[in-house]
Short mmCIF file of C-alpha atoms and ligand atoms in Angstrom, two decimals:
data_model
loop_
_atom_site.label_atom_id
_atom_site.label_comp_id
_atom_site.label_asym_id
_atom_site.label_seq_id
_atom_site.Cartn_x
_atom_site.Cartn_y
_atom_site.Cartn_z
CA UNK X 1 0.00 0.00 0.00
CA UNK X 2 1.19 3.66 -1.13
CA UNK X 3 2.23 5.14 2.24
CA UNK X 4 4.02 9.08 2.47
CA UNK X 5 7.46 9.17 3.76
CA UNK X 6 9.42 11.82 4.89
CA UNK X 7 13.04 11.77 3.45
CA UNK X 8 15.73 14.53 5.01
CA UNK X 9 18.93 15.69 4.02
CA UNK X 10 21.60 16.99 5.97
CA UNK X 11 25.45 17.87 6.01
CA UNK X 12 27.73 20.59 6.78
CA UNK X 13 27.77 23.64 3.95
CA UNK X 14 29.27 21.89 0.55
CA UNK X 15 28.19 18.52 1.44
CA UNK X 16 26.53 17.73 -2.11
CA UNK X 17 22.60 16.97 -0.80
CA UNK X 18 20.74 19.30 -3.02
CA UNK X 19 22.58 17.19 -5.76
CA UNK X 20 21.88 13.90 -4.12
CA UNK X 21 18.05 14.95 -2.93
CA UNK X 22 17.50 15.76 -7.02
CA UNK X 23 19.05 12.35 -7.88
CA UNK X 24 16.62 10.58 -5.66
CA UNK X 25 13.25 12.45 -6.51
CA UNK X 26 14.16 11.17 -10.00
CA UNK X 27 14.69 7.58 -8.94
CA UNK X 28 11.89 7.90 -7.01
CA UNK X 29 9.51 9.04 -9.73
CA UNK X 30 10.73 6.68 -12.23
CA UNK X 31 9.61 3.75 -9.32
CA UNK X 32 6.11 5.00 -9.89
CA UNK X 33 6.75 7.19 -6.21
CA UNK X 34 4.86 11.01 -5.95
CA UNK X 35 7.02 13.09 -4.66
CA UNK X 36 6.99 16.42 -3.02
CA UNK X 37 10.69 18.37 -2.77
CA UNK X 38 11.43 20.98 -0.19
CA UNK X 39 13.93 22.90 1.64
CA UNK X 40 14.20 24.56 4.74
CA UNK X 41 14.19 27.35 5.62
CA UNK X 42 11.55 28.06 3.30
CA UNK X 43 9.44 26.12 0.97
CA UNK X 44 6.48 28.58 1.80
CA UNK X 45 6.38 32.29 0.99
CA UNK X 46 6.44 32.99 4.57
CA UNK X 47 9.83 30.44 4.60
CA UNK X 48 11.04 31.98 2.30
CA UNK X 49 11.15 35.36 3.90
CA UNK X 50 12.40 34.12 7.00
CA UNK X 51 15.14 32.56 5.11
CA UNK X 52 16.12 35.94 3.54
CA UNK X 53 16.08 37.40 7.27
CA UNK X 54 18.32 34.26 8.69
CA UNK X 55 20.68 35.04 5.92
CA UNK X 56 20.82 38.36 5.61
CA UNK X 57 24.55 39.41 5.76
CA UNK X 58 24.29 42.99 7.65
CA UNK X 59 22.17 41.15 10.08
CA UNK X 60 23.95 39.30 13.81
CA UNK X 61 21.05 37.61 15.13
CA UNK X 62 20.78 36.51 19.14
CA UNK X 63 21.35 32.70 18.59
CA UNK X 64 17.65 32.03 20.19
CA UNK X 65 16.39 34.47 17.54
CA UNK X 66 18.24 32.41 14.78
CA UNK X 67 16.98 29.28 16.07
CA UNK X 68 13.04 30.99 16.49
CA UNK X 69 13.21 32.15 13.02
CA UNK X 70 13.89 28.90 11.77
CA UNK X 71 11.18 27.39 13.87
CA UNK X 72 8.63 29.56 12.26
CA UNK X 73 10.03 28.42 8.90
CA UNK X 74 9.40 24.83 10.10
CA UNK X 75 6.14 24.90 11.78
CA UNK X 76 4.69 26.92 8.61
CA UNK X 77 6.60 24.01 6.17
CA UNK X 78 5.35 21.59 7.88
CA UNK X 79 1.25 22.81 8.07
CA UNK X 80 1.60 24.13 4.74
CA UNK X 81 3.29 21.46 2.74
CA UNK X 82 4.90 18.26 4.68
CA UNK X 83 1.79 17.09 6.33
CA UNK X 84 -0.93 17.76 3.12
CA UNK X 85 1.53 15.54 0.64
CA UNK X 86 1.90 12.71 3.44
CA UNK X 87 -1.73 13.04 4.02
CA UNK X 88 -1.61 12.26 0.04
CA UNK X 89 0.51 9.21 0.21
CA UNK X 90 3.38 11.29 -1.08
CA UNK X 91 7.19 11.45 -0.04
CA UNK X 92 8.47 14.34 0.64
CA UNK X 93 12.35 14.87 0.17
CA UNK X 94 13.24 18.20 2.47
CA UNK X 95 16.60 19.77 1.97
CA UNK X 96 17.53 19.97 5.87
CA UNK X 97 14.77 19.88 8.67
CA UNK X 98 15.34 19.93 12.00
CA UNK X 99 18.17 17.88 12.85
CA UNK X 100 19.59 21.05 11.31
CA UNK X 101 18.34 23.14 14.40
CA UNK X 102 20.36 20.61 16.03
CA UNK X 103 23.59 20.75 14.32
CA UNK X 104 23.59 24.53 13.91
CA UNK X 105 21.91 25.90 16.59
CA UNK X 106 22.47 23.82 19.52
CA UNK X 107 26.19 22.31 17.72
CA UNK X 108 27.73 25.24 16.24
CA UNK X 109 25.82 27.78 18.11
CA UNK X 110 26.02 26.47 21.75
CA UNK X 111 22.61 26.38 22.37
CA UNK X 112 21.02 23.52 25.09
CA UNK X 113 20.49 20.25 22.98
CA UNK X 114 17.61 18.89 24.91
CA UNK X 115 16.18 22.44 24.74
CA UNK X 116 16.26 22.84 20.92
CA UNK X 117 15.03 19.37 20.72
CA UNK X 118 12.07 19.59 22.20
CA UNK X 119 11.31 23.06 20.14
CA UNK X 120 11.84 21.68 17.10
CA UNK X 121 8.80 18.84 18.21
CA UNK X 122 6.91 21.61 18.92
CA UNK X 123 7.45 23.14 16.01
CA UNK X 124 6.51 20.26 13.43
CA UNK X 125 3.84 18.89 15.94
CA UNK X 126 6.15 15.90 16.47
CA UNK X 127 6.99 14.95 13.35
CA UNK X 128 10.29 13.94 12.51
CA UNK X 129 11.67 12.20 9.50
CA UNK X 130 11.03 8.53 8.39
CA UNK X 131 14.64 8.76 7.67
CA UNK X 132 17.49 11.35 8.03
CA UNK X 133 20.31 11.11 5.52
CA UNK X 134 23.37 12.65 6.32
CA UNK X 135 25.93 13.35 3.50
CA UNK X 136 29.81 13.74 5.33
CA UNK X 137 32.28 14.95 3.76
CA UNK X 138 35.45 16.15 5.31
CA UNK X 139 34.85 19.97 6.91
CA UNK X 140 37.68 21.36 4.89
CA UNK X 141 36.66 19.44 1.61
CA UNK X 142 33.41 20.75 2.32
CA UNK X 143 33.69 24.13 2.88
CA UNK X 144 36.69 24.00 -0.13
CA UNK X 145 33.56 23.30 -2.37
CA UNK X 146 30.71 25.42 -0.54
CA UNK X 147 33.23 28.89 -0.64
CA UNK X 148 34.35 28.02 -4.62
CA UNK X 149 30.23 28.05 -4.92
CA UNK X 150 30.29 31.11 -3.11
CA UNK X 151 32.07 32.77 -5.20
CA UNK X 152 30.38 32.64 -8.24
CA UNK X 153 26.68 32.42 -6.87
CA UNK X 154 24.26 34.25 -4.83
CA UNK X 155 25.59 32.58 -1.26
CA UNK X 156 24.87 31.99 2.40
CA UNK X 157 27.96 34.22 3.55
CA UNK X 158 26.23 34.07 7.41
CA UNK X 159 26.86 30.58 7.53
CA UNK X 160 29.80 29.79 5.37
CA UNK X 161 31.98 32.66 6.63
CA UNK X 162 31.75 31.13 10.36
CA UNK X 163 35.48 29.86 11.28
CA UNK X 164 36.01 25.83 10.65
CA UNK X 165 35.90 25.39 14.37
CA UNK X 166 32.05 26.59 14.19
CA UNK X 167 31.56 24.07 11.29
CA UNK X 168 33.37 20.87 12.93
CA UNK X 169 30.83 21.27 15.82
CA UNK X 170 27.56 21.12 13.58
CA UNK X 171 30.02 18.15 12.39
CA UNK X 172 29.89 16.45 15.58
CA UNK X 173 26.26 17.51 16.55
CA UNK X 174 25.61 15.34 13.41
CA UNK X 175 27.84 12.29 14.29
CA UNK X 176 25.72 12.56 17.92
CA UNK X 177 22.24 12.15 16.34
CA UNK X 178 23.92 9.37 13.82
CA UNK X 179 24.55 7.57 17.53
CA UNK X 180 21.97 8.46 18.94
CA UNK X 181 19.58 7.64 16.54
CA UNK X 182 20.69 4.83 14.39
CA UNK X 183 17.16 3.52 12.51
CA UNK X 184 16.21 6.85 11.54
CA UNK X 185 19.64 9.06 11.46
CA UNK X 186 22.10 7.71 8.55
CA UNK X 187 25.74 8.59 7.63
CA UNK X 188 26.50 8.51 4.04
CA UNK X 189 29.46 9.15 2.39
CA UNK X 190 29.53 11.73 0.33
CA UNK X 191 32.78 11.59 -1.43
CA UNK X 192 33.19 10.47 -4.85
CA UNK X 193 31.07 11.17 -7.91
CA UNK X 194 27.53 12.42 -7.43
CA UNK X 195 26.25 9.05 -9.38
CA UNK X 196 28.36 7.00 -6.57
CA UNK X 197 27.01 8.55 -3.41
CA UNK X 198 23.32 8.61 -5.20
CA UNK X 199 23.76 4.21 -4.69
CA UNK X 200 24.98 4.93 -1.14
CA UNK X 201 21.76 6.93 -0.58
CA UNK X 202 19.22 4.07 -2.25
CA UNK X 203 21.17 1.67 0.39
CA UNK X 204 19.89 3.57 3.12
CA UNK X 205 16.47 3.75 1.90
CA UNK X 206 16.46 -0.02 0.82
CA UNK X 207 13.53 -1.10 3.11
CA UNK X 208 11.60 1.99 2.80
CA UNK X 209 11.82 1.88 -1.25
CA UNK X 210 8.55 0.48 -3.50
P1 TYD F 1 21.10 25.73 2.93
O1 TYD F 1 20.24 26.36 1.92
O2 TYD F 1 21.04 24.27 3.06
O3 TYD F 1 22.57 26.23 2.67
P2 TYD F 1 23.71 25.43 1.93
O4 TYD F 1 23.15 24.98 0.62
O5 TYD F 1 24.73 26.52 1.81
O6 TYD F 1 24.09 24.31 2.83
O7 TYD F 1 20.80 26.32 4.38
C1 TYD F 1 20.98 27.66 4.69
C2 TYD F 1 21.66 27.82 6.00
O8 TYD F 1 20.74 27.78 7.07
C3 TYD F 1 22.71 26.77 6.30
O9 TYD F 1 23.96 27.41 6.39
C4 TYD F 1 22.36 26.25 7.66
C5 TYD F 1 21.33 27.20 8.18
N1 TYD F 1 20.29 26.54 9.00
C6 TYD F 1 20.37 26.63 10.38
O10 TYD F 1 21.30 27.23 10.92
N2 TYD F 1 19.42 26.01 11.14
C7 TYD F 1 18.38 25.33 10.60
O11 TYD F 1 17.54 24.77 11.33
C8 TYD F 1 18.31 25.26 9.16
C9 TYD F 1 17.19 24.51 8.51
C10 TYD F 1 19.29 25.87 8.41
#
């Protein structure tokens, strides 16, 4: 029986998943699979705005004002999209959620993990994902590829710009919800060519797939 799914992505700046969460809608679709694709923040006009606030160079938010700002995002993602596709019987593929609250906010930020956690459930109502990919790639490889990008396209300076040390914690906030969560939170290796780390993701999915 058709059943919706909800699919994240996560990794440091530069890790590759809006590659790898295009690769998979198409594999997806071509199974016969409707699919919904997303990103956070934003994904709603209202997301969107908020987005342009979180990144907005000339601003310094208060890290609880970050992390609130990217609630709202969520909440309104989540009642305005997420929930009417799975209500559908459709999977929805969401470029980070809120294991990204996690990493960035509570990791790199400093803010109290069991505090963020249970914000984010308030947030999406208690959703979380059906599964939680996480592409790793070495920080500096990363960020190598994420600042070349930068250069050339409209960027996320507010994140990228933070020092490496700021980056290898939303690292390790990551490698924490991999332990901590091993059914649900997977680590996929994300080095290689995009077709190569697009078979690592199907493993991970193998007994959710149609
Ligand atoms: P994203 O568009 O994924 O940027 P990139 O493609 O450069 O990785 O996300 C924008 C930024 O928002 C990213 O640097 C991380 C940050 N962010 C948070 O700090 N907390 C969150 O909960 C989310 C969803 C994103």
């Amino acid at each position: 029986m058709a059943k919706g799914l909800l699919i994240s992505f996560e990794g440091v700046e530069g890790c590759g998943k809006s590659t790898q969460l295009a690769l998979l809608a198409e594999a997806l679709r071509q199974r016969g699979v409707e699919v919904v694709t997303t990103r956070e923040p934003g994904g709603t006009p209202l997301g969107e705005q908020l987005r342009a606030l979180l990144l907005d160079p000339s601003q310094t938010p208060n890290p609880w004002a970050e992390l609130f700002l990217v609630l709202a995002a969520r909440a309104q993602l989540v009642a305005q999209v997420i929930q009417p596709a799975l209500a559908q019987d459709r999977w929805v593929l969401v470029d980070r959620f809120a294991d990204s609250s996690l990493a960035y906010q509570a990791g790199g930020r400093g803010l109290p993990w069991e505090e963020v956690r249970k914000l984010n459930l308030l947030a999406t109502g208690g959703l979380l994902p059906h599964r939680t990919l996480i592409l790793a790639l070495p920080v500096p490889q990363a960020l190598k590829r994420a600042r070349l990008r930068l250069s050339t396209a409209a960027g996320n300076r507010r994140f990228e710009d933070e020092e490496d040390a700021f980056h290898r914690r939303v690292e390790a906030a990551y490698r924490r919800l991999a332990q901590e969560e091993p059914q649900r939170v997977r680590w996929v290796a994300a080095d290689g060519p995009p077709s190569e780390v697009h078979l690592r993701v199907l493993d991970q999915l193998e007994d959710l797939l149609p």
